[in-house]
Amino acid sequence: MSQTVDRALSILPLLAQGPADLGQVAERLGVHKSTALRLLRTLHEHGLVYRQEDQRYRLGARLFALAQEAVENLDVREIAHSHLVALNDRCGHTVHLAVYEEQEVLYIDKVESRYPVRMYSRIGKPVAITVAAVAKLLLADLTEPERRVIAEKLDYPMYTPRSTPDAAAFLKELAVVREQGWATDLGGHEESINCIGAPIRGADGRVVAAMSVSAPNVVVTAEELLTLLPLVRRTADTISREYSGTNRPKKV
Amino acid sequence: MSQTVDRALSILPLLAQGPADLGQVAERLGVHKSTALRLLRTLHEHGLVYRQEDQRYRLGARLFALAQEAVENLDVREIAHSHLVALNDRCGHTVHLAVYEEQEVLYIDKVESRYPVRMYSRIGKPVAITVAAVAKLLLADLTEPERRVIAEKLDYPMYTPRSTPDAAAFLKELAVVREQGWATDLGGHEESINCIGAPIRGADGRVVAAMSVSAPNVVVTAEELLTLLPLVRRTADTISREYSGTNRPKKV
DNA sequence: AAGTTCGTTGCAACATATGCAACACCCATT
DNA sequence: AATGGGTGTTGCATATGTTGCAACGAACTT
């Protein structure tokens, strides 16, 4: 690995927390100010870092543009998008698409609910991994040891009384999800919001993404939401087939 | 500047266009494969780059997380957000917040319309700079030479017949906007969508952000939308005052 | 006007990144 | 099976590029 690059990249998460001046960056990086300056300059040239009027640095615009471009070029997303929109047309609720990557689950697409009550979520935002239906689906597909390692490492914030309380409960839930091929989140993240989700699989059968439909209690009860399950699963299967078509089975 | 970092960062926009394998990266970077490998590895360690199953590299999840965190920590956004929501409550239309940075204009917040017809835009997405109301507001505040330089450099895509056709027209429009203190986009980006916008100013009077309200013809006519102008301007002014309060005038 | 703090530059010493060549691996071909 | 082209990967010697220092400059405070 490259030390210089390593240091430069360490600046990014540091600035993500908020603007910082040269001295602070140098200190938190453990290098001389002049070194930090040159690194920041390079980052600046690439637009990843921006220098505001008060001379302090913060993350730059190109970072957003990059993230944006990247997410739009994801194969699954491209294929899934129109199906998600169609699903939203039929049921009216918020539809999410998420992927798992290096211990994180994140939304890569979202179609907003037709109803005025909206959920707080955003593309690129890390998902509440211990409770979200999509997270359960994605993690349930990992191997047993992988699941255990991750489950141990996670925090289990009690967003609501119905949140997953600990690793044991989470692993149990993952087993259920794995078994049944779909997942729910009934008020585990926000008291009044329920979700149902289904996995999207590649040609080799592995789960490559997960989708979910979310709706608040005030619009439909959990029971009513569950009646949509067949529709959601059908949509996910359709996307799976289309995705498998473009991505031939891996020859491993 | 640092050559190593420079090379490493050059990989990002390259991958933004789509996944690439080691050889391709090395070639487009003009370096030896082994060098490219080490750079990619470092990027990978920081989560900026992800290695998919077919061994090819693409941009990684942390990039989104970073962008997300950064945008949430922007002072203007934090202050403006509740006001944008309140405005949306009153008028029901889509509300945008945007900033200018290094020749680019981008959305940093958005409150979705209550109506089913939605606009395609996304936080972090570069704005259609030659036609959007927010872009006009932000650029209008630059100095005359700056405006000219940028106007010359831009492309003028004719999204619709009402799009800004060329640099001359754009500069003229900017002058008008600068004079009147508000801006519109009447079908210049999408035929059936109109926007009105107002600037948010810092304590020194400079425009730090711009906000806009967008609505499709099918919901309200352009004339009706314009009746919201006082409300939009008042909201922008309120945000300006609050923002100026936290960011004392620069002593230059 | 003197003193502090912060960003910036030139330079010499050294650590680090570089390209090479050889290796290991997978898949396709014969 | 064996061969060959295509990957990605490793160790190593060279020299290039990065580092920290110290000194400078600018802006703000006292």
Coordinates of C-alpha atoms (C1' of nucleotides) in Angstrom, one line a residue:
Chain A
M1 CA 0.0 0.0 0.0
S2 CA 1.0 3.5 -0.5
Q3 CA 1.7 5.6 2.5
T4 CA 1.1 8.9 0.8
V5 CA -2.2 7.9 -0.6
D6 CA -3.2 6.3 2.7
R7 CA -2.6 9.6 4.5
A8 CA -4.4 11.6 1.9
L9 CA -7.4 9.4 2.0
S10 CA -7.5 9.5 5.8
I11 CA -8.2 13.2 5.5
L12 CA -11.6 12.5 3.9
P13 CA -13.4 10.9 6.8
L14 CA -11.8 13.4 9.0
L15 CA -13.4 16.3 7.0
A16 CA -16.7 14.5 6.7
Q17 CA -17.2 15.3 10.4
G18 CA -16.9 18.9 9.6
P19 CA -14.6 21.6 8.3
A20 CA -11.0 21.7 9.7
D21 CA -8.1 24.0 9.2
L22 CA -4.6 23.0 8.1
G23 CA -3.2 22.7 11.7
Q24 CA -6.0 20.4 12.8
V25 CA -5.6 18.2 9.8
A26 CA -1.9 17.9 10.3
E27 CA -2.3 17.1 13.9
R28 CA -4.9 14.5 13.5
L29 CA -2.9 12.9 10.7
G30 CA 0.3 13.0 12.7
V31 CA 2.3 14.7 10.1
H32 CA 4.0 18.0 9.5
K33 CA 1.9 20.9 8.4
S34 CA 3.7 21.2 5.1
T35 CA 2.9 17.6 4.4
A36 CA -0.7 18.0 5.2
L37 CA -0.8 21.1 3.0
R38 CA 0.5 19.3 0.0
L39 CA -1.9 16.4 0.5
L40 CA -4.8 18.8 0.8
R41 CA -3.7 20.6 -2.3
T42 CA -3.8 17.5 -4.3
L43 CA -7.2 16.6 -3.0
H44 CA -8.3 20.0 -3.8
E45 CA -7.1 19.8 -7.4
H46 CA -9.3 16.8 -7.8
G47 CA -12.2 18.6 -6.3
L48 CA -12.6 16.2 -3.4
V49 CA -11.8 18.9 -1.0
Y50 CA -13.0 22.5 -1.0
R51 CA -11.5 25.5 0.7
Q52 CA -14.1 27.7 2.2
E53 CA -13.8 31.4 2.7
D54 CA -12.5 31.1 6.2
Q55 CA -9.6 29.0 4.7
R56 CA -10.8 25.8 6.4
Y57 CA -11.2 22.7 4.3
R58 CA -14.3 20.6 3.9
L59 CA -15.3 17.9 1.5
G60 CA -15.8 19.1 -2.1
A61 CA -18.4 18.9 -4.7
R62 CA -16.8 16.3 -6.9
L63 CA -17.3 13.8 -4.2
F64 CA -21.0 14.0 -4.6
A65 CA -20.8 14.0 -8.4
L66 CA -18.7 10.9 -8.2
A67 CA -21.0 9.1 -5.8
Q68 CA -23.9 10.1 -8.0
E69 CA -22.3 8.8 -11.2
A70 CA -21.2 5.6 -9.5
V71 CA -24.7 4.8 -8.2
E72 CA -26.2 5.4 -11.5
N73 CA -23.9 3.0 -13.2
L74 CA -24.7 0.1 -11.0
D75 CA -26.1 -2.7 -13.1
V76 CA -28.7 -3.9 -10.7
R77 CA -30.0 -0.4 -10.2
E78 CA -30.3 0.2 -13.9
I79 CA -32.2 -3.0 -14.4
A80 CA -34.3 -2.7 -11.3
H81 CA -35.3 1.0 -11.5
S82 CA -38.3 0.7 -13.9
H83 CA -39.7 -2.2 -12.0
L84 CA -39.5 -0.3 -8.7
V85 CA -41.3 2.6 -10.3
A86 CA -44.0 0.2 -11.6
L87 CA -44.4 -1.3 -8.2
N88 CA -44.7 2.1 -6.7
D89 CA -47.4 2.9 -9.3
R90 CA -49.4 -0.1 -8.2
C91 CA -49.1 0.2 -4.4
G92 CA -48.2 3.9 -3.9
H93 CA -45.7 3.2 -1.1
T94 CA -42.1 4.0 -0.8
V95 CA -39.9 1.5 -2.5
H96 CA -36.2 0.9 -1.7
L97 CA -33.3 -0.9 -3.3
A98 CA -30.2 -1.7 -1.3
V99 CA -27.0 -3.6 -1.7
Y100 CA -24.5 -5.1 0.7
E101 CA -20.8 -4.2 0.4
E102 CA -17.9 -4.7 2.8
Q103 CA -19.9 -4.9 6.0
E104 CA -22.3 -2.1 5.1
V105 CA -25.8 -2.0 3.6
L106 CA -26.8 1.0 1.7
Y107 CA -29.7 2.3 -0.3
I108 CA -29.0 2.7 -4.0
D109 CA -32.4 3.6 -5.2
K110 CA -35.6 4.9 -3.8
V111 CA -39.0 5.7 -5.2
E112 CA -41.0 8.0 -3.0
S113 CA -44.4 7.3 -1.6
R114 CA -47.4 8.9 -3.1
Y115 CA -48.7 9.6 0.4
P116 CA -47.7 12.7 2.2
V117 CA -46.2 10.9 5.1
R118 CA -42.6 10.2 4.1
M119 CA -39.9 8.1 5.5
Y120 CA -36.5 9.5 6.3
S121 CA -34.0 7.8 4.2
R122 CA -31.7 8.8 1.4
I123 CA -29.7 7.2 -1.3
G124 CA -26.2 6.5 -0.2
K125 CA -27.2 6.6 3.4
P126 CA -26.2 3.6 5.4
V127 CA -29.2 1.5 6.4
A128 CA -30.2 0.7 9.9
I129 CA -28.6 -2.7 9.5
T130 CA -30.0 -4.5 12.5
V131 CA -33.6 -3.9 11.7
A132 CA -34.2 -3.0 8.1
A133 CA -35.9 -5.7 6.0
V134 CA -33.4 -5.2 3.1
A135 CA -30.4 -5.5 5.5
K136 CA -31.8 -8.8 6.9
L137 CA -32.2 -10.1 3.3
L138 CA -28.7 -9.2 2.3
L139 CA -27.0 -10.5 5.4
A140 CA -29.1 -13.7 5.5
D141 CA -27.4 -14.7 2.3
L142 CA -23.9 -14.6 3.7
T143 CA -22.3 -17.8 5.0
E144 CA -22.9 -18.8 8.5
P145 CA -19.4 -17.8 9.8
E146 CA -19.7 -14.4 8.0
R147 CA -23.0 -13.8 9.6
R148 CA -21.8 -14.6 13.0
V149 CA -18.7 -12.3 12.7
I150 CA -20.8 -9.4 11.5
A151 CA -23.6 -10.0 14.1
E152 CA -21.0 -9.9 16.9
K153 CA -19.5 -6.7 15.6
L154 CA -22.7 -4.7 15.3
D155 CA -24.3 -2.4 17.7
Y156 CA -28.0 -3.0 18.4
P157 CA -29.6 0.4 19.0
M158 CA -33.1 0.2 20.3
Y159 CA -34.8 2.6 17.9
T160 CA -38.1 1.2 19.2
P161 CA -39.1 -1.5 21.7
R162 CA -39.4 -3.8 18.6
S163 CA -35.8 -3.3 17.4
T164 CA -33.6 -6.3 17.3
P165 CA -32.0 -6.4 20.7
D166 CA -28.8 -8.3 20.3
A167 CA -26.6 -10.6 18.2
A168 CA -28.4 -13.8 19.2
A169 CA -31.8 -12.4 18.2
F170 CA -30.4 -11.0 15.0
L171 CA -28.9 -14.3 13.9
K172 CA -32.1 -16.1 14.7
E173 CA -34.0 -13.6 12.6
L174 CA -31.5 -14.0 9.7
A175 CA -32.1 -17.8 9.8
V176 CA -35.8 -17.2 9.5
V177 CA -35.4 -14.8 6.6
R178 CA -33.0 -17.1 4.9
E179 CA -35.5 -19.9 5.2
Q180 CA -38.6 -18.1 4.0
G181 CA -37.0 -16.0 1.3
W182 CA -38.5 -12.7 2.4
A183 CA -38.2 -10.3 5.3
T184 CA -40.1 -7.7 7.3
D185 CA -39.4 -4.8 9.6
L186 CA -42.5 -4.2 11.7
G187 CA -41.9 -1.0 13.6
G188 CA -38.3 -1.9 14.4
H189 CA -36.8 1.3 13.0
E190 CA -39.6 3.8 13.5
E191 CA -42.6 2.9 15.6
S192 CA -45.2 3.6 13.0
I193 CA -43.5 2.2 9.9
N194 CA -43.6 -1.3 8.5
C195 CA -41.6 -2.8 5.7
I196 CA -41.7 -6.0 3.7
G197 CA -38.8 -7.0 1.4
A198 CA -37.6 -9.6 -1.0
P199 CA -34.2 -10.5 -2.4
I200 CA -32.9 -10.1 -5.9
R201 CA -30.6 -12.9 -7.0
G202 CA -27.9 -13.2 -9.6
A203 CA -27.5 -16.2 -12.0
D204 CA -25.6 -18.1 -9.4
G205 CA -28.4 -17.7 -6.9
R206 CA -26.5 -15.4 -4.6
V207 CA -28.4 -12.3 -3.3
V208 CA -27.0 -9.3 -5.1
A209 CA -29.6 -6.7 -3.9
A210 CA -32.7 -6.4 -1.9
M211 CA -35.9 -4.4 -2.3
S212 CA -38.6 -3.4 0.1
V213 CA -41.9 -1.6 0.4
S214 CA -42.4 0.7 3.4
A215 CA -45.6 2.2 4.6
P216 CA -46.7 4.0 7.8
N217 CA -49.4 2.5 10.1
V218 CA -51.6 5.5 9.4
V219 CA -51.9 4.5 5.8
V220 CA -52.1 0.7 5.9
T221 CA -51.8 -1.7 8.8
A222 CA -49.1 -4.3 8.9
E223 CA -51.6 -7.0 7.9
E224 CA -52.7 -5.0 4.8
L225 CA -49.0 -4.4 3.9
L226 CA -48.4 -8.2 4.1
T227 CA -51.0 -8.8 1.4
L228 CA -48.6 -7.0 -0.9
L229 CA -45.9 -9.7 -0.3
P230 CA -46.7 -11.8 -3.4
L231 CA -46.5 -8.7 -5.5
V232 CA -43.2 -7.6 -4.0
R233 CA -41.7 -11.1 -4.4
R234 CA -42.9 -11.3 -8.0
T235 CA -41.2 -8.0 -8.8
A236 CA -38.0 -9.1 -7.1
D237 CA -38.0 -12.3 -9.1
T238 CA -38.6 -10.5 -12.4
I239 CA -35.6 -8.3 -11.7
S240 CA -33.6 -11.3 -10.7
R241 CA -34.3 -13.0 -14.0
E242 CA -33.5 -9.9 -16.0
Y243 CA -30.3 -9.3 -14.1
S244 CA -29.2 -12.9 -14.5
G245 CA -29.8 -12.6 -18.2
T246 CA -27.2 -9.8 -18.5
N247 CA -24.8 -11.3 -16.0
R248 CA -24.0 -14.8 -17.0
P249 CA -23.2 -17.3 -14.3
K250 CA -19.6 -17.0 -13.0
K251 CA -17.3 -19.7 -14.0
V252 CA -15.7 -20.5 -10.7
Chain B
M1 CA 1.4 18.4 -5.1
S2 CA 1.8 14.7 -4.6
Q3 CA 2.3 12.5 -7.6
T4 CA 1.2 9.3 -6.0
V5 CA -2.0 10.8 -4.6
D6 CA -2.6 12.5 -7.8
R7 CA -2.5 9.2 -9.7
A8 CA -4.6 7.4 -7.1
L9 CA -7.3 10.1 -7.3
S10 CA -7.3 10.0 -11.0
I11 CA -8.6 6.5 -10.7
L12 CA -11.9 7.6 -9.2
P13 CA -13.4 9.5 -12.1
L14 CA -12.2 6.7 -14.3
L15 CA -14.1 4.2 -12.3
A16 CA -17.1 6.4 -12.1
Q17 CA -17.7 5.7 -15.8
G18 CA -18.0 2.0 -15.0
P19 CA -16.0 -0.9 -13.7
A20 CA -12.6 -1.6 -15.0
D21 CA -9.9 -4.3 -14.5
L22 CA -6.4 -3.8 -13.4
G23 CA -5.0 -3.6 -16.9
Q24 CA -7.4 -1.0 -18.0
V25 CA -6.7 1.2 -15.0
A26 CA -2.9 0.9 -15.4
E27 CA -3.2 1.7 -19.1
R28 CA -5.4 4.8 -18.7
L29 CA -3.2 5.9 -15.9
G30 CA -0.1 5.4 -17.9
V31 CA 1.7 3.4 -15.1
H32 CA 2.9 -0.1 -14.6
K33 CA 0.3 -2.7 -13.6
S34 CA 2.0 -3.2 -10.3
T35 CA 1.8 0.4 -9.5
A36 CA -1.9 0.6 -10.3
L37 CA -2.5 -2.5 -8.2
R38 CA -1.0 -0.8 -5.1
L39 CA -2.9 2.3 -5.7
L40 CA -6.1 0.4 -6.0
R41 CA -5.3 -1.6 -2.9
T42 CA -4.9 1.6 -0.9
L43 CA -8.2 3.0 -2.3
H44 CA -9.8 -0.3 -1.5
E45 CA -8.6 -0.2 2.1
H46 CA -10.4 3.1 2.5
G47 CA -13.5 1.7 1.0
L48 CA -13.5 4.1 -1.9
V49 CA -13.1 1.3 -4.4
Y50 CA -14.8 -2.0 -4.4
R51 CA -13.7 -5.2 -6.0
Q52 CA -16.6 -7.1 -7.5
E53 CA -16.8 -10.8 -8.0
D54 CA -15.4 -10.6 -11.5
Q55 CA -12.3 -9.0 -10.1
R56 CA -13.0 -5.7 -11.7
Y57 CA -12.9 -2.5 -9.6
R58 CA -15.7 0.0 -9.2
L59 CA -16.4 2.8 -6.8
G60 CA -17.1 1.8 -3.3
A61 CA -19.7 2.3 -0.7
R62 CA -17.8 4.6 1.6
L63 CA -17.8 7.2 -1.1
F64 CA -21.6 7.5 -0.7
A65 CA -21.3 7.5 3.0
L66 CA -18.8 10.3 2.9
A67 CA -20.8 12.4 0.5
Q68 CA -23.8 11.8 2.6
E69 CA -22.1 12.8 5.9
A70 CA -20.6 15.9 4.2
V71 CA -23.8 17.2 2.9
E72 CA -25.5 16.8 6.2
N73 CA -22.8 18.8 7.9
L74 CA -23.1 21.8 5.7
D75 CA -24.1 24.8 7.9
V76 CA -26.5 26.3 5.4
R77 CA -28.3 23.1 4.9
E78 CA -28.7 22.5 8.6
I79 CA -30.2 25.9 9.1
A80 CA -32.3 26.0 6.0
H81 CA -33.8 22.5 6.2
S82 CA -36.7 23.2 8.6
H83 CA -37.6 26.3 6.7
L84 CA -37.7 24.3 3.4
V85 CA -40.0 21.8 5.0
A86 CA -42.2 24.5 6.3
L87 CA -42.4 26.0 2.9
N88 CA -43.2 22.7 1.4
D89 CA -46.0 22.3 3.9
R90 CA -47.5 25.6 2.9
C91 CA -47.3 25.2 -0.9
G92 CA -47.0 21.5 -1.4
H93 CA -44.4 21.7 -4.2
T94 CA -40.9 20.4 -4.5
V95 CA -38.3 22.6 -2.8
H96 CA -34.6 22.6 -3.6
L97 CA -31.5 24.0 -2.0
A98 CA -28.3 24.4 -4.0
V99 CA -24.8 25.8 -3.6
Y100 CA -22.1 26.9 -6.0
E101 CA -18.7 25.5 -5.8
E102 CA -15.8 25.6 -8.1
Q103 CA -17.7 26.1 -11.3
E104 CA -20.4 23.7 -10.4
V105 CA -23.9 24.1 -8.9
L106 CA -25.3 21.2 -7.0
Y107 CA -28.4 20.4 -5.0
I108 CA -27.7 19.9 -1.3
D109 CA -31.3 19.5 -0.1
K110 CA -34.6 18.7 -1.5
V111 CA -38.1 18.3 -0.1
E112 CA -40.4 16.3 -2.4
S113 CA -43.6 17.6 -3.8
R114 CA -46.9 16.4 -2.2
Y115 CA -48.2 15.9 -5.7
P116 CA -47.7 12.6 -7.5
V117 CA -45.9 14.2 -10.4
R118 CA -42.3 14.4 -9.4
M119 CA -39.3 16.1 -10.8
Y120 CA -36.2 14.2 -11.5
S121 CA -33.4 15.6 -9.4
R122 CA -31.3 14.2 -6.7
I123 CA -29.1 15.5 -4.0
G124 CA -25.6 15.7 -5.1
K125 CA -26.6 15.8 -8.7
P126 CA -25.1 18.6 -10.7
V127 CA -27.7 21.1 -11.7
A128 CA -28.6 22.0 -15.2
I129 CA -26.5 25.1 -14.8
T130 CA -27.7 27.1 -17.8
V131 CA -31.4 27.0 -17.0
A132 CA -32.1 26.2 -13.4
A133 CA -33.3 29.1 -11.3
V134 CA -30.9 28.3 -8.5
A135 CA -28.0 28.2 -10.8
K136 CA -28.8 31.6 -12.1
L137 CA -29.0 33.0 -8.6
L138 CA -25.7 31.6 -7.6
L139 CA -23.9 32.6 -10.7
A140 CA -25.4 36.0 -10.8
D141 CA -23.7 36.9 -7.6
L142 CA -20.2 36.3 -9.0
T143 CA -18.1 39.2 -10.3
E144 CA -18.6 40.2 -13.9
P145 CA -15.3 38.7 -15.2
E146 CA -16.0 35.5 -13.4
R147 CA -19.5 35.3 -14.9
R148 CA -18.1 35.9 -18.3
V149 CA -15.4 33.2 -18.0
I150 CA -17.9 30.7 -16.9
A151 CA -20.6 31.6 -19.4
E152 CA -18.0 31.1 -22.2
K153 CA -17.0 27.8 -20.9
L154 CA -20.4 26.3 -20.6
D155 CA -22.4 24.2 -23.0
Y156 CA -25.9 25.3 -23.7
P157 CA -28.0 22.2 -24.3
M158 CA -31.4 22.9 -25.6
Y159 CA -33.4 20.8 -23.2
T160 CA -36.5 22.6 -24.5
P161 CA -37.1 25.5 -27.0
R162 CA -37.1 27.8 -23.9
S163 CA -33.6 26.8 -22.7
T164 CA -31.0 29.4 -22.6
P165 CA -29.4 29.2 -26.1
D166 CA -26.0 30.7 -25.6
A167 CA -23.5 32.7 -23.5
A168 CA -24.8 36.1 -24.5
A169 CA -28.4 35.2 -23.5
F170 CA -27.1 33.6 -20.3
L171 CA -25.1 36.7 -19.2
K172 CA -28.1 38.9 -20.0
E173 CA -30.3 36.7 -17.9
L174 CA -27.8 36.7 -15.0
A175 CA -27.8 40.5 -15.1
V176 CA -31.6 40.5 -14.8
V177 CA -31.5 38.1 -11.9
R178 CA -28.8 40.1 -10.2
E179 CA -30.9 43.2 -10.5
Q180 CA -34.2 41.8 -9.4
G181 CA -33.0 39.5 -6.7
W182 CA -34.9 36.4 -7.7
A183 CA -35.0 34.0 -10.6
T184 CA -37.2 31.8 -12.6
D185 CA -37.0 28.8 -14.9
L186 CA -40.1 28.6 -17.0
G187 CA -39.9 25.4 -18.9
G188 CA -36.3 25.8 -19.7
H189 CA -35.3 22.4 -18.4
E190 CA -38.4 20.3 -18.8
E191 CA -41.2 21.6 -20.9
S192 CA -43.9 21.3 -18.3
I193 CA -42.0 22.4 -15.2
N194 CA -41.6 25.9 -13.8
C195 CA -39.4 27.1 -11.0
I196 CA -39.0 30.2 -9.0
G197 CA -36.1 30.8 -6.7
A198 CA -34.5 33.2 -4.3
P199 CA -31.0 33.7 -2.9
I200 CA -29.7 33.0 0.6
R201 CA -27.1 35.5 1.6
G202 CA -24.4 35.5 4.3
A203 CA -23.6 38.3 6.6
D204 CA -21.4 40.0 4.1
G205 CA -24.2 40.0 1.5
R206 CA -22.8 37.4 -0.7
V207 CA -25.0 34.7 -2.0
V208 CA -24.1 31.4 -0.2
A209 CA -27.0 29.3 -1.4
A210 CA -30.1 29.4 -3.4
M211 CA -33.5 27.9 -3.0
S212 CA -36.3 27.2 -5.4
V213 CA -39.9 25.9 -5.7
S214 CA -40.7 23.8 -8.7
A215 CA -44.1 22.7 -9.9
P216 CA -45.4 21.1 -13.1
N217 CA -47.9 22.9 -15.4
V218 CA -50.5 20.3 -14.7
V219 CA -50.7 21.4 -11.1
V220 CA -50.3 25.2 -11.3
T221 CA -49.7 27.5 -14.1
A222 CA -46.6 29.7 -14.3
E223 CA -48.7 32.7 -13.2
E224 CA -50.0 30.9 -10.2
L225 CA -46.6 29.8 -9.2
L226 CA -45.3 33.4 -9.4
T227 CA -47.8 34.4 -6.7
L228 CA -45.7 32.3 -4.4
L229 CA -42.7 34.5 -5.0
P230 CA -43.2 36.7 -1.9
L231 CA -43.4 33.7 0.2
V232 CA -40.3 32.1 -1.3
R233 CA -38.3 35.4 -0.9
R234 CA -39.4 35.8 2.7
T235 CA -38.3 32.2 3.4
A236 CA -35.0 32.8 1.8
D237 CA -34.5 36.1 3.8
T238 CA -35.4 34.3 7.0
I239 CA -32.8 31.7 6.3
S240 CA -30.3 34.4 5.4
R241 CA -30.8 36.2 8.7
E242 CA -30.4 33.0 10.7
Y243 CA -27.3 32.0 8.8
S244 CA -25.7 35.4 9.2
G245 CA -26.3 35.1 12.9
T246 CA -24.2 32.0 13.2
N247 CA -21.6 33.1 10.7
R248 CA -20.3 36.5 11.7
P249 CA -19.2 38.9 9.0
K250 CA -15.7 38.1 7.7
K251 CA -13.1 40.5 8.8
V252 CA -11.3 41.0 5.5
Chain C
dA1 C1' 4.3 48.6 17.1
dA2 C1' 5.3 44.2 18.8
dG3 C1' 3.5 39.6 19.3
dT4 C1' 0.7 35.5 18.0
dT5 C1' -1.1 32.4 15.0
dC6 C1' -1.7 30.4 10.7
dG7 C1' -0.5 29.3 5.9
dT8 C1' 3.3 28.9 2.7
dT9 C1' 8.0 28.0 0.3
dG10 C1' 12.9 26.0 -0.6
dC11 C1' 15.8 22.6 0.4
dA12 C1' 18.6 18.5 1.7
dA13 C1' 18.1 13.7 3.5
dC14 C1' 15.8 10.0 3.3
dA15 C1' 12.1 7.0 2.9
dT16 C1' 9.0 5.4 -0.5
dA17 C1' 7.0 4.5 -4.7
dT18 C1' 8.4 2.8 -9.1
dG19 C1' 9.1 -0.5 -13.1
dC20 C1' 11.0 -4.7 -14.1
dA21 C1' 11.0 -9.5 -14.5
dA22 C1' 9.5 -13.7 -12.8
dC23 C1' 5.8 -16.2 -10.9
dA24 C1' 1.1 -18.0 -10.1
dC25 C1' -3.3 -18.7 -11.6
dC26 C1' -7.4 -19.4 -14.5
dC27 C1' -9.6 -20.3 -18.8
dA28 C1' -9.6 -21.6 -23.7
dT29 C1' -7.7 -24.1 -27.1
dT30 C1' -5.6 -28.1 -29.4
Chain D
dA1 C1' -3.6 -33.7 -20.9
dA2 C1' -0.8 -30.4 -22.4
dT3 C1' 0.0 -25.8 -24.2
dG4 C1' -0.6 -21.0 -24.6
dG5 C1' -2.5 -16.4 -23.8
dG6 C1' -4.6 -13.8 -20.5
dT7 C1' -5.0 -12.3 -15.9
dG8 C1' -3.4 -10.6 -11.1
dT9 C1' 0.5 -10.9 -7.8
dT10 C1' 5.2 -10.7 -5.4
dG11 C1' 10.4 -9.3 -4.4
dC12 C1' 13.7 -6.3 -5.3
dA13 C1' 17.2 -2.6 -6.6
dT14 C1' 17.1 2.0 -8.3
dA15 C1' 16.1 6.7 -8.0
dT16 C1' 12.3 9.5 -7.7
dG17 C1' 9.2 11.7 -5.0
dT18 C1' 7.9 12.8 -0.4
dT19 C1' 9.1 14.3 4.1
dG20 C1' 10.1 17.5 8.0
dC21 C1' 12.7 21.3 9.1
dA22 C1' 13.4 26.1 9.5
dA23 C1' 12.6 30.4 7.8
dC24 C1' 9.4 33.6 5.7
dG25 C1' 5.1 36.2 5.1
dA26 C1' 0.5 37.7 6.1
dA27 C1' -3.3 38.6 8.9
dC28 C1' -5.2 39.5 13.2
dT29 C1' -4.7 40.7 18.5
dT30 C1' -2.9 43.0 22.2

